[in-house]
Amino acid sequence: MLAVIGAASTAQPIVCHVAYAGATRSFVIPPQPHAVDPPPLLQGASVLVEVVNRVPPQPGAGVVIRTYGMRDGEPMLLHQGSYLPTAPAVGPHGFTGLQVVREPARGHELTYWCERTVESARHHRPR
């Protein structure tokens, strides 16, 4: 019974904050079953960001964030972060910490960090 409760508590939406080209956007990424490939969060002429939030106990459970640079119209992997479903927050930037990715051809910088929705509610409560 505890294993089921633990799995249910880690199968929650996450919130990712992405800053690129002078704008910051926040995305809510719900848990997805193993067979579902989510669409990219952000897709531009020079970058593509993809976030997968897999439901435990499925294979590959956890969060995977990939950032691609576009080269000749094709995505080229620049950065990948993989996080366990139970990864704790490590500071003000959620369970990923603040990540900075520089697109090499044009030098554009993208930053992101992600948090669990429980963390978001705790950190953003009015005081």
Tab-separated table of N, CA and C in Angstrom:
chain	number	residue	atom	x	y	z
A	1	MET	N	0.818	-1.191	0.000
A	1	MET	CA	0.000	0.000	0.000
A	1	MET	C	0.866	1.261	0.000
A	2	LEU	N	1.956	1.271	0.774
A	2	LEU	CA	2.831	2.446	0.812
A	2	LEU	C	3.468	2.715	-0.536
A	3	ALA	N	3.816	1.668	-1.274
A	3	ALA	CA	4.421	1.864	-2.592
A	3	ALA	C	3.445	2.565	-3.529
A	4	VAL	N	2.169	2.210	-3.458
A	4	VAL	CA	1.157	2.845	-4.306
A	4	VAL	C	0.996	4.311	-3.919
A	5	ILE	N	0.968	4.601	-2.622
A	5	ILE	CA	0.845	5.982	-2.167
A	5	ILE	C	2.068	6.783	-2.601
A	6	GLY	N	3.271	6.214	-2.459
A	6	GLY	CA	4.499	6.897	-2.869
A	6	GLY	C	4.513	7.185	-4.345
A	7	ALA	N	4.080	6.228	-5.158
A	7	ALA	CA	4.052	6.436	-6.608
A	7	ALA	C	3.049	7.519	-6.970
A	8	ALA	N	1.890	7.516	-6.301
A	8	ALA	CA	0.879	8.525	-6.604
A	8	ALA	C	1.372	9.919	-6.236
A	9	SER	N	2.134	10.026	-5.148
A	9	SER	CA	2.589	11.353	-4.735
A	9	SER	C	3.660	11.911	-5.659
A	10	THR	N	4.400	11.045	-6.369
A	10	THR	CA	5.426	11.542	-7.284
A	10	THR	C	4.876	11.760	-8.690
A	11	ALA	N	3.683	11.251	-8.979
A	11	ALA	CA	3.062	11.431	-10.291
A	11	ALA	C	2.249	12.714	-10.275
A	12	GLN	N	2.946	13.820	-10.307
A	12	GLN	CA	2.267	15.111	-10.235
A	12	GLN	C	2.774	16.028	-11.337
A	13	PRO	N	1.993	17.037	-11.656
A	13	PRO	CA	2.467	18.002	-12.650
A	13	PRO	C	3.721	18.724	-12.141
A	14	ILE	N	4.503	19.199	-13.082
A	14	ILE	CA	5.641	20.045	-12.739
A	14	ILE	C	5.450	21.376	-13.467
A	15	VAL	N	6.139	22.392	-12.988
A	15	VAL	CA	6.109	23.697	-13.625
A	15	VAL	C	7.537	24.020	-14.044
A	16	CYS	N	7.729	24.322	-15.329
A	16	CYS	CA	9.048	24.704	-15.830
A	16	CYS	C	8.999	26.160	-16.274
A	17	HIS	N	10.021	26.909	-15.873
A	17	HIS	CA	10.143	28.327	-16.194
A	17	HIS	C	11.287	28.460	-17.200
A	18	VAL	N	10.981	28.949	-18.399
A	18	VAL	CA	11.948	29.029	-19.486
A	18	VAL	C	12.110	30.483	-19.906
A	19	ALA	N	13.349	30.961	-19.905
A	19	ALA	CA	13.641	32.328	-20.345
A	19	ALA	C	14.481	32.254	-21.619
A	20	TYR	N	13.992	32.932	-22.658
A	20	TYR	CA	14.697	32.935	-23.938
A	20	TYR	C	14.248	34.154	-24.727
A	21	ALA	N	15.167	34.778	-25.402
A	21	ALA	CA	14.890	35.929	-26.268
A	21	ALA	C	14.162	37.048	-25.522
A	22	GLY	N	14.554	37.273	-24.271
A	22	GLY	CA	13.994	38.373	-23.504
A	22	GLY	C	12.647	38.120	-22.862
A	23	ALA	N	12.112	36.925	-22.983
A	23	ALA	CA	10.808	36.612	-22.389
A	23	ALA	C	10.920	35.379	-21.510
A	24	THR	N	10.184	35.377	-20.413
A	24	THR	CA	10.119	34.211	-19.536
A	24	THR	C	8.701	33.666	-19.577
A	25	ARG	N	8.600	32.371	-19.801
A	25	ARG	CA	7.296	31.706	-19.839
A	25	ARG	C	7.328	30.535	-18.880
A	26	SER	N	6.180	30.256	-18.267
A	26	SER	CA	6.042	29.103	-17.374
A	26	SER	C	5.087	28.106	-18.010
A	27	PHE	N	5.456	26.837	-17.936
A	27	PHE	CA	4.666	25.764	-18.533
A	27	PHE	C	4.348	24.729	-17.470
A	28	VAL	N	3.125	24.240	-17.442
A	28	VAL	CA	2.736	23.147	-16.562
A	28	VAL	C	2.789	21.872	-17.395
A	29	ILE	N	3.558	20.910	-16.914
A	29	ILE	CA	3.712	19.650	-17.638
A	29	ILE	C	3.097	18.544	-16.795
A	30	PRO	N	1.955	18.009	-17.223
A	30	PRO	CA	1.314	16.938	-16.461
A	30	PRO	C	2.089	15.632	-16.619
A	31	PRO	N	1.881	14.698	-15.695
A	31	PRO	CA	2.510	13.381	-15.857
A	31	PRO	C	1.940	12.697	-17.103
A	32	GLN	N	2.811	11.960	-17.795
A	32	GLN	CA	2.399	11.286	-19.017
A	32	GLN	C	2.721	9.809	-18.919
A	33	PRO	N	1.860	8.973	-19.501
A	33	PRO	CA	2.192	7.549	-19.554
A	33	PRO	C	3.391	7.324	-20.468
A	34	HIS	N	3.994	6.165	-20.339
A	34	HIS	CA	5.228	5.837	-21.059
A	34	HIS	C	5.081	5.970	-22.579
A	35	ALA	N	3.938	5.623	-23.124
A	35	ALA	CA	3.770	5.579	-24.581
A	35	ALA	C	3.518	6.947	-25.203
A	36	VAL	N	3.355	7.988	-24.415
A	36	VAL	CA	3.011	9.302	-24.952
A	36	VAL	C	4.258	10.173	-25.069
A	37	ASP	N	4.520	10.690	-26.267
A	37	ASP	CA	5.620	11.635	-26.476
A	37	ASP	C	5.017	13.032	-26.555
A	38	PRO	N	5.349	13.886	-25.582
A	38	PRO	CA	4.759	15.225	-25.570
A	38	PRO	C	5.348	16.111	-26.659
A	39	PRO	N	4.587	17.106	-27.079
A	39	PRO	CA	5.116	18.072	-28.059
A	39	PRO	C	6.148	18.977	-27.382
A	40	PRO	N	7.009	19.635	-28.162
A	40	PRO	CA	7.987	20.551	-27.565
A	40	PRO	C	7.290	21.694	-26.819
A	41	LEU	N	7.913	22.147	-25.716
A	41	LEU	CA	7.387	23.299	-24.975
A	41	LEU	C	7.614	24.577	-25.755
A	42	LEU	N	8.798	24.689	-26.289
A	42	LEU	CA	9.208	25.905	-26.966
A	42	LEU	C	9.927	25.488	-28.232
A	43	GLN	N	9.523	26.045	-29.363
A	43	GLN	CA	10.181	25.703	-30.618
A	43	GLN	C	10.348	26.981	-31.417
A	44	GLY	N	11.591	27.345	-31.638
A	44	GLY	CA	11.880	28.550	-32.397
A	44	GLY	C	12.818	28.242	-33.543
A	45	ALA	N	13.289	29.280	-34.180
A	45	ALA	CA	14.191	29.112	-35.316
A	45	ALA	C	15.540	28.550	-34.888
A	46	SER	N	15.948	28.818	-33.621
A	46	SER	CA	17.276	28.361	-33.211
A	46	SER	C	17.289	27.419	-32.018
A	47	VAL	N	16.162	27.247	-31.302
A	47	VAL	CA	16.132	26.332	-30.157
A	47	VAL	C	14.819	25.558	-30.105
A	48	LEU	N	14.894	24.439	-29.412
A	48	LEU	CA	13.732	23.600	-29.158
A	48	LEU	C	13.904	23.046	-27.751
A	49	VAL	N	12.854	23.121	-26.917
A	49	VAL	CA	12.905	22.589	-25.557
A	49	VAL	C	11.826	21.531	-25.421
A	50	GLU	N	12.216	20.383	-24.878
A	50	GLU	CA	11.314	19.253	-24.726
A	50	GLU	C	11.369	18.785	-23.276
A	51	VAL	N	10.209	18.589	-22.640
A	51	VAL	CA	10.153	18.113	-21.260
A	51	VAL	C	9.251	16.896	-21.197
A	52	VAL	N	9.755	15.825	-20.604
A	52	VAL	CA	8.990	14.598	-20.436
A	52	VAL	C	8.844	14.359	-18.937
A	53	ASN	N	7.616	14.178	-18.483
A	53	ASN	CA	7.312	13.900	-17.076
A	53	ASN	C	6.616	12.540	-17.043
A	54	ARG	N	7.392	11.476	-16.827
A	54	ARG	CA	6.866	10.109	-16.880
A	54	ARG	C	6.315	9.665	-15.527
A	55	VAL	N	5.220	8.940	-15.587
A	55	VAL	CA	4.522	8.459	-14.413
A	55	VAL	C	5.174	7.199	-13.852
A	56	PRO	N	5.533	7.193	-12.558
A	56	PRO	CA	6.000	5.945	-11.938
A	56	PRO	C	4.830	4.968	-11.861
A	57	PRO	N	4.989	3.706	-11.910
A	57	PRO	CA	6.235	2.936	-11.993
A	57	PRO	C	6.608	2.577	-13.420
A	58	GLN	N	6.183	3.359	-14.401
A	58	GLN	CA	6.506	3.103	-15.803
A	58	GLN	C	8.022	3.119	-16.024
A	59	PRO	N	8.511	2.413	-17.063
A	59	PRO	CA	9.938	2.510	-17.398
A	59	PRO	C	10.286	3.959	-17.722
A	60	GLY	N	11.441	4.396	-17.274
A	60	GLY	CA	11.869	5.760	-17.536
A	60	GLY	C	11.155	6.797	-16.691
A	61	ALA	N	10.582	6.388	-15.560
A	61	ALA	CA	9.851	7.326	-14.704
A	61	ALA	C	10.777	8.442	-14.229
A	62	GLY	N	10.253	9.636	-14.207
A	62	GLY	CA	11.003	10.806	-13.790
A	62	GLY	C	10.837	11.907	-14.819
A	63	VAL	N	11.697	12.897	-14.735
A	63	VAL	CA	11.628	14.056	-15.626
A	63	VAL	C	12.897	14.105	-16.465
A	64	VAL	N	12.719	14.275	-17.771
A	64	VAL	CA	13.843	14.448	-18.691
A	64	VAL	C	13.607	15.751	-19.444
A	65	ILE	N	14.623	16.609	-19.428
A	65	ILE	CA	14.539	17.898	-20.131
A	65	ILE	C	15.652	17.927	-21.164
A	66	ARG	N	15.263	18.158	-22.416
A	66	ARG	CA	16.238	18.225	-23.503
A	66	ARG	C	16.140	19.593	-24.168
A	67	THR	N	17.296	20.160	-24.459
A	67	THR	CA	17.366	21.422	-25.183
A	67	THR	C	18.158	21.177	-26.459
A	68	TYR	N	17.579	21.562	-27.569
A	68	TYR	CA	18.207	21.374	-28.873
A	68	TYR	C	18.493	22.722	-29.519
A	69	GLY	N	19.575	22.787	-30.270
A	69	GLY	CA	19.840	23.901	-31.163
A	69	GLY	C	19.448	23.448	-32.558
A	70	MET	N	18.954	24.349	-33.365
A	70	MET	CA	18.561	23.985	-34.723
A	70	MET	C	19.715	24.288	-35.667
A	71	ARG	N	20.086	23.290	-36.429
A	71	ARG	CA	21.182	23.448	-37.392
A	71	ARG	C	20.725	22.893	-38.729
A	72	ASP	N	20.689	23.751	-39.725
A	72	ASP	CA	20.196	23.360	-41.055
A	72	ASP	C	18.804	22.737	-40.968
A	73	GLY	N	17.972	23.276	-40.070
A	73	GLY	CA	16.605	22.793	-39.922
A	73	GLY	C	16.458	21.507	-39.128
A	74	GLU	N	17.558	20.980	-38.637
A	74	GLU	CA	17.525	19.732	-37.871
A	74	GLU	C	17.924	20.003	-36.417
A	75	PRO	N	17.244	19.352	-35.444
A	75	PRO	CA	17.610	19.553	-34.039
A	75	PRO	C	18.919	18.853	-33.686
A	76	MET	N	19.752	19.550	-32.904
A	76	MET	CA	21.032	19.013	-32.432
A	76	MET	C	21.014	19.144	-30.903
A	77	LEU	N	21.150	18.030	-30.186
A	77	LEU	CA	21.069	18.039	-28.731
A	77	LEU	C	22.187	18.892	-28.139
A	78	LEU	N	21.799	19.894	-27.312
A	78	LEU	CA	22.760	20.754	-26.631
A	78	LEU	C	22.913	20.370	-25.164
A	79	HIS	N	21.796	19.977	-24.553
A	79	HIS	CA	21.802	19.729	-23.108
A	79	HIS	C	20.670	18.768	-22.769
A	80	GLN	N	20.950	17.857	-21.836
A	80	GLN	CA	19.904	16.965	-21.337
A	80	GLN	C	20.071	16.811	-19.841
A	81	GLY	N	18.979	16.959	-19.115
A	81	GLY	CA	18.965	16.731	-17.675
A	81	GLY	C	17.936	15.669	-17.366
A	82	SER	N	18.300	14.708	-16.515
A	82	SER	CA	17.388	13.641	-16.103
A	82	SER	C	17.268	13.683	-14.586
A	83	TYR	N	16.034	13.634	-14.096
A	83	TYR	CA	15.777	13.766	-12.670
A	83	TYR	C	14.858	12.647	-12.206
A	84	LEU	N	15.171	12.063	-11.075
A	84	LEU	CA	14.337	11.005	-10.496
A	84	LEU	C	12.993	11.579	-10.077
A	85	PRO	N	11.957	10.727	-10.019
A	85	PRO	CA	10.636	11.226	-9.625
A	85	PRO	C	10.627	11.848	-8.230
A	86	THR	N	11.553	11.452	-7.393
A	86	THR	CA	11.579	11.945	-6.013
A	86	THR	C	12.666	12.988	-5.784
A	87	ALA	N	13.246	13.536	-6.849
A	87	ALA	CA	14.314	14.531	-6.693
A	87	ALA	C	13.792	15.717	-5.881
A	88	PRO	N	14.480	16.065	-4.791
A	88	PRO	CA	14.009	17.179	-3.953
A	88	PRO	C	14.432	18.528	-4.540
A	89	ALA	N	13.767	19.572	-4.096
A	89	ALA	CA	14.183	20.932	-4.457
A	89	ALA	C	15.534	21.178	-3.808
A	90	VAL	N	16.421	21.835	-4.539
A	90	VAL	CA	17.774	22.076	-4.021
A	90	VAL	C	18.040	23.558	-3.776
A	91	GLY	N	17.019	24.351	-3.759
A	91	GLY	CA	17.172	25.784	-3.547
A	91	GLY	C	16.017	26.516	-4.190
A	92	PRO	N	16.205	27.782	-4.486
A	92	PRO	CA	15.104	28.576	-5.029
A	92	PRO	C	14.713	28.200	-6.464
A	93	HIS	N	15.504	27.344	-7.102
A	93	HIS	CA	15.210	26.966	-8.486
A	93	HIS	C	14.779	25.506	-8.602
A	94	GLY	N	13.924	25.077	-7.695
A	94	GLY	CA	13.301	23.765	-7.795
A	94	GLY	C	14.266	22.598	-7.803
A	95	PHE	N	13.809	21.480	-8.358
A	95	PHE	CA	14.604	20.251	-8.347
A	95	PHE	C	15.660	20.220	-9.447
A	96	THR	N	15.597	21.120	-10.426
A	96	THR	CA	16.605	21.131	-11.496
A	96	THR	C	17.755	22.073	-11.198
A	97	GLY	N	17.529	23.047	-10.300
A	97	GLY	CA	18.484	24.131	-10.169
A	97	GLY	C	18.371	24.994	-11.422
A	98	LEU	N	19.012	26.130	-11.436
A	98	LEU	CA	18.981	27.015	-12.600
A	98	LEU	C	19.942	26.466	-13.655
A	99	GLN	N	19.436	26.183	-14.830
A	99	GLN	CA	20.231	25.637	-15.928
A	99	GLN	C	20.378	26.708	-17.007
A	100	VAL	N	21.587	26.852	-17.523
A	100	VAL	CA	21.868	27.833	-18.572
A	100	VAL	C	22.436	27.078	-19.770
A	101	VAL	N	21.819	27.267	-20.918
A	101	VAL	CA	22.239	26.587	-22.143
A	101	VAL	C	22.499	27.659	-23.188
A	102	ARG	N	23.659	27.606	-23.813
A	102	ARG	CA	24.001	28.577	-24.856
A	102	ARG	C	23.970	27.866	-26.210
A	103	GLU	N	23.226	28.450	-27.118
A	103	GLU	CA	23.135	27.922	-28.474
A	103	GLU	C	24.424	28.342	-29.190
A	104	PRO	N	25.257	27.386	-29.629
A	104	PRO	CA	26.614	27.709	-30.083
A	104	PRO	C	26.713	28.515	-31.379
A	105	ALA	N	25.844	28.308	-32.325
A	105	ALA	CA	25.979	28.991	-33.613
A	105	ALA	C	25.683	30.488	-33.505
A	106	ARG	N	24.686	30.854	-32.736
A	106	ARG	CA	24.287	32.262	-32.639
A	106	ARG	C	24.610	32.874	-31.282
A	107	GLY	N	24.972	32.038	-30.317
A	107	GLY	CA	25.315	32.524	-28.984
A	107	GLY	C	24.122	32.903	-28.126
A	108	HIS	N	22.909	32.543	-28.552
A	108	HIS	CA	21.719	32.847	-27.755
A	108	HIS	C	21.723	32.013	-26.482
A	109	GLU	N	21.236	32.610	-25.406
A	109	GLU	CA	21.220	31.932	-24.110
A	109	GLU	C	19.785	31.623	-23.702
A	110	LEU	N	19.589	30.403	-23.224
A	110	LEU	CA	18.308	29.958	-22.715
A	110	LEU	C	18.535	29.516	-21.278
A	111	THR	N	17.657	29.913	-20.361
A	111	THR	CA	17.739	29.420	-18.991
A	111	THR	C	16.423	28.739	-18.662
A	112	TYR	N	16.506	27.740	-17.786
A	112	TYR	CA	15.287	27.093	-17.317
A	112	TYR	C	15.496	26.545	-15.924
A	113	TRP	N	14.383	26.355	-15.234
A	113	TRP	CA	14.349	25.619	-13.983
A	113	TRP	C	12.939	25.083	-13.809
A	114	CYS	N	12.850	23.944	-13.130
A	114	CYS	CA	11.554	23.296	-12.956
A	114	CYS	C	11.325	22.958	-11.491
A	115	GLU	N	10.068	22.962	-11.124
A	115	GLU	CA	9.671	22.636	-9.755
A	115	GLU	C	8.408	21.790	-9.791
A	116	ARG	N	8.193	21.071	-8.725
A	116	ARG	CA	6.948	20.320	-8.587
A	116	ARG	C	5.858	21.311	-8.194
A	117	THR	N	4.625	21.035	-8.562
A	117	THR	CA	3.558	21.985	-8.276
A	117	THR	C	3.372	22.185	-6.775
A	118	VAL	N	3.696	21.190	-5.960
A	118	VAL	CA	3.621	21.342	-4.505
A	118	VAL	C	4.636	22.392	-4.062
A	119	GLU	N	5.854	22.356	-4.622
A	119	GLU	CA	6.875	23.348	-4.307
A	119	GLU	C	6.411	24.730	-4.737
A	120	SER	N	5.785	24.810	-5.909
A	120	SER	CA	5.326	26.089	-6.427
A	120	SER	C	4.311	26.708	-5.485
A	121	ALA	N	3.371	25.924	-5.010
A	121	ALA	CA	2.352	26.437	-4.092
A	121	ALA	C	2.999	26.898	-2.794
A	122	ARG	N	3.993	26.163	-2.322
A	122	ARG	CA	4.658	26.509	-1.055
A	122	ARG	C	5.472	27.793	-1.207
A	123	HIS	N	6.188	27.963	-2.325
A	123	HIS	CA	7.066	29.125	-2.500
A	123	HIS	C	6.335	30.382	-2.937
A	124	HIS	N	5.174	30.238	-3.530
A	124	HIS	CA	4.501	31.405	-4.095
A	124	HIS	C	3.239	31.789	-3.331
A	125	ARG	N	3.107	31.325	-2.093
A	125	ARG	CA	1.970	31.702	-1.268
A	125	ARG	C	2.067	33.164	-0.866
A	126	PRO	N	0.951	33.891	-0.899
A	126	PRO	CA	1.005	35.272	-0.400
A	126	PRO	C	1.303	35.271	1.083
A	127	ARG	N	2.074	36.248	1.538
A	127	ARG	CA	2.443	36.317	2.957
A	127	ARG	C	1.794	37.491	3.612
